[in-house]
PDB file of C-alpha atoms in Angstrom:
ATOM      1  CA  MET A   1     -13.574 -41.091 -72.628  1.00  0.00           C
ATOM      2  CA  SER A   2     -11.014 -38.560 -71.427  1.00  0.00           C
ATOM      3  CA  ASP A   3     -13.902 -36.253 -70.462  1.00  0.00           C
ATOM      4  CA  GLU A   4     -15.369 -39.061 -68.391  1.00  0.00           C
ATOM      5  CA  LYS A   5     -12.021 -39.614 -66.676  1.00  0.00           C
ATOM      6  CA  THR A   6     -11.582 -35.940 -65.905  1.00  0.00           C
ATOM      7  CA  ASP A   7     -15.171 -35.703 -64.612  1.00  0.00           C
ATOM      8  CA  ARG A   8     -14.623 -38.737 -62.411  1.00  0.00           C
ATOM      9  CA  GLN A   9     -11.270 -37.348 -61.267  1.00  0.00           C
ATOM     10  CA  ARG A  10     -12.780 -33.914 -60.565  1.00  0.00           C
ATOM     11  CA  ARG A  11     -15.644 -35.531 -58.619  1.00  0.00           C
ATOM     12  CA  HIS A  12     -13.166 -37.610 -56.668  1.00  0.00           C
ATOM     13  CA  GLU A  13     -11.093 -34.497 -55.838  1.00  0.00           C
ATOM     14  CA  GLN A  14     -14.217 -32.606 -54.748  1.00  0.00           C
ATOM     15  CA  GLU A  15     -15.281 -35.492 -52.487  1.00  0.00           C
ATOM     16  CA  HIS A  16     -11.782 -35.623 -51.052  1.00  0.00           C
ATOM     17  CA  GLU A  17     -11.796 -31.858 -50.395  1.00  0.00           C
ATOM     18  CA  ARG A  18     -15.234 -32.129 -48.785  1.00  0.00           C
ATOM     19  CA  ASP A  19     -14.002 -34.979 -46.564  1.00  0.00           C
ATOM     20  CA  VAL A  20     -10.918 -32.993 -45.570  1.00  0.00           C
ATOM     21  CA  THR A  21     -12.966 -29.898 -44.701  1.00  0.00           C
ATOM     22  CA  LEU A  22     -15.467 -31.987 -42.707  1.00  0.00           C
ATOM     23  CA  ALA A  23     -12.641 -33.651 -40.793  1.00  0.00           C
ATOM     24  CA  LYS A  24     -11.067 -30.265 -40.130  1.00  0.00           C
ATOM     25  CA  GLU A  25     -14.401 -28.844 -38.909  1.00  0.00           C
ATOM     26  CA  LYS A  26     -14.885 -31.820 -36.581  1.00  0.00           C
ATOM     27  CA  GLU A  27     -11.362 -31.334 -35.248  1.00  0.00           C
ATOM     28  CA  ASP A  28     -12.006 -27.631 -34.681  1.00  0.00           C
ATOM     29  CA  GLU A  29     -15.285 -28.379 -32.912  1.00  0.00           C
ATOM     30  CA  ALA A  30     -13.600 -30.949 -30.674  1.00  0.00           C
ATOM     31  CA  GLU A  31     -10.831 -28.473 -29.821  1.00  0.00           C
ATOM     32  CA  GLU A  32     -13.387 -25.742 -29.148  1.00  0.00           C
ATOM     33  CA  ASP A  33     -15.386 -28.059 -26.863  1.00  0.00           C
ATOM     34  CA  GLU A  34     -12.186 -28.985 -25.041  1.00  0.00           C
ATOM     35  CA  ASN A  35     -11.311 -25.298 -24.575  1.00  0.00           C
ATOM     36  CA  LYS A  36     -14.821 -24.575 -23.296  1.00  0.00           C
ATOM     37  CA  GLU A  37     -14.535 -27.436 -20.801  1.00  0.00           C
ATOM     38  CA  ILE A  38     -11.173 -26.155 -19.583  1.00  0.00           C
ATOM     39  CA  ALA A  39     -12.589 -22.640 -19.246  1.00  0.00           C
ATOM     40  CA  ARG A  40     -15.618 -23.967 -17.336  1.00  0.00           C
ATOM     41  CA  GLU A  41     -13.379 -25.920 -14.952  1.00  0.00           C
ATOM     42  CA  HIS A  42     -11.225 -22.842 -14.431  1.00  0.00           C
ATOM     43  CA  ARG A  43     -14.304 -20.694 -13.673  1.00  0.00           C
ATOM     44  CA  ASP A  44     -15.606 -23.293 -11.217  1.00  0.00           C
ATOM     45  CA  GLU A  45     -12.228 -23.419  -9.506  1.00  0.00           C
ATOM     46  CA  GLN A  46     -12.142 -19.613  -9.269  1.00  0.00           C
ATOM     47  CA  LYS A  47     -15.666 -19.594  -7.792  1.00  0.00           C
ATOM     48  CA  LYS A  48     -14.685 -22.179  -5.191  1.00  0.00           C
ATOM     49  CA  ARG A  49     -11.578 -20.215  -4.294  1.00  0.00           C
ATOM     50  CA  LYS A  50     -13.594 -16.987  -4.093  1.00  0.00           C
ATOM     51  CA  THR A  51     -16.219 -18.512  -1.801  1.00  0.00           C
ATOM     52  CA  ALA A  52     -13.475 -19.997   0.383  1.00  0.00           C
ATOM     53  CA  ASP A  53     -11.830 -16.574   0.583  1.00  0.00           C
ATOM     54  CA  GLN A  54     -15.155 -14.989   1.473  1.00  0.00           C
ATOM     55  CA  ARG A  55     -15.710 -17.567   4.208  1.00  0.00           C
ATOM     56  CA  SER A  56     -12.315 -16.876   5.721  1.00  0.00           C
ATOM     57  CA  VAL A  57     -13.045 -13.159   5.619  1.00  0.00           C
ATOM     58  CA  ARG A  58     -16.418 -13.669   7.299  1.00  0.00           C
ATOM     59  CA  ARG A  59     -14.875 -15.627  10.158  1.00  0.00           C
ATOM     60  CA  LYS A  60     -12.412 -12.887  11.031  1.00  0.00           C
ATOM     61  CA  PRO A  61     -13.622 -10.493  13.714  1.00  0.00           C
ATOM     62  CA  LYS A  62     -14.297  -7.015  12.503  1.00  0.00           C
ATOM     63  CA  ASN A  63     -12.110  -4.224  13.775  1.00  0.00           C
ATOM     64  CA  ARG A  64     -14.707  -2.352  15.738  1.00  0.00           C
ATOM     65  CA  ARG A  65     -13.903   0.436  18.068  1.00  0.00           C
ATOM     66  CA  ILE A  66     -14.822  -0.651  21.571  1.00  0.00           C
ATOM     67  CA  SER A  67     -16.143   1.744  24.167  1.00  0.00           C
ATOM     68  CA  THR A  68     -13.714   3.269  26.642  1.00  0.00           C
ATOM     69  CA  THR A  69     -15.411   1.571  29.589  1.00  0.00           C
ATOM     70  CA  THR A  70     -14.995  -1.839  27.962  1.00  0.00           C
ATOM     71  CA  ALA A  71     -11.397  -1.030  27.129  1.00  0.00           C
ATOM     72  CA  THR A  72     -10.783  -0.025  30.732  1.00  0.00           C
ATOM     73  CA  LYS A  73     -12.404  -3.204  32.055  1.00  0.00           C
ATOM     74  CA  ASN A  74     -10.333  -5.345  29.712  1.00  0.00           C
ATOM     75  CA  HIS A  75      -7.212  -3.466  30.691  1.00  0.00           C
ATOM     76  CA  LEU A  76      -7.917  -4.033  34.385  1.00  0.00           C
ATOM     77  CA  LYS A  77      -8.573  -7.738  33.787  1.00  0.00           C
ATOM     78  CA  VAL A  78      -5.273  -8.120  31.989  1.00  0.00           C
ATOM     79  CA  ASN A  79      -3.402  -6.239  34.718  1.00  0.00           C
ATOM     80  CA  TYR A  80      -5.071  -8.326  37.444  1.00  0.00           C
ATOM     81  CA  LYS A  81      -4.023 -11.528  35.677  1.00  0.00           C
ATOM     82  CA  ARG A  82      -0.471 -10.232  35.345  1.00  0.00           C
ATOM     83  CA  ILE A  83      -0.374  -9.426  39.035  1.00  0.00           C
ATOM     84  CA  GLU A  84      -1.741 -12.895  39.831  1.00  0.00           C
ATOM     85  CA  ASN A  85       1.011 -14.462  37.775  1.00  0.00           C
ATOM     86  CA  LEU A  86       3.720 -12.347  39.413  1.00  0.00           C
ATOM     87  CA  THR A  87       2.616 -12.942  43.009  1.00  0.00           C
ATOM     88  CA  ASP A  88       1.322 -15.987  44.832  1.00  0.00           C
ATOM     89  CA  GLY A  89      -1.893 -16.079  42.843  1.00  0.00           C
ATOM     90  CA  GLY A  90      -3.039 -12.685  44.077  1.00  0.00           C
ATOM     91  CA  LYS A  91      -4.282 -14.047  47.393  1.00  0.00           C
ATOM     92  CA  HIS A  92      -2.944 -11.164  49.445  1.00  0.00           C
ATOM     93  CA  LEU A  93      -4.034  -8.558  46.881  1.00  0.00           C
ATOM     94  CA  LEU A  94      -7.496  -7.098  46.924  1.00  0.00           C
ATOM     95  CA  LEU A  95      -8.343  -5.603  43.562  1.00  0.00           C
TER      96      LEU A  95
END
């Protein structure tokens, strides 16, 4: 009879241990899934930020070297506008 009790007790302890390990495994899996979801969200956010940064970079004009004739024309335009602003609209000036 004592052997039967110890067998039953041992079986009960084994079932309890099995239940505890299963619960722990489920908990670990849930935590792992949660971490994966957080990591995925973080990656998506980084991708969005990266594409936004790339867009802003694309919109900026490139620093190209302009030809000297273009630079001279632009310089003359700016000077003409300055002269217009300083005088009476540049009516008496012929540039």
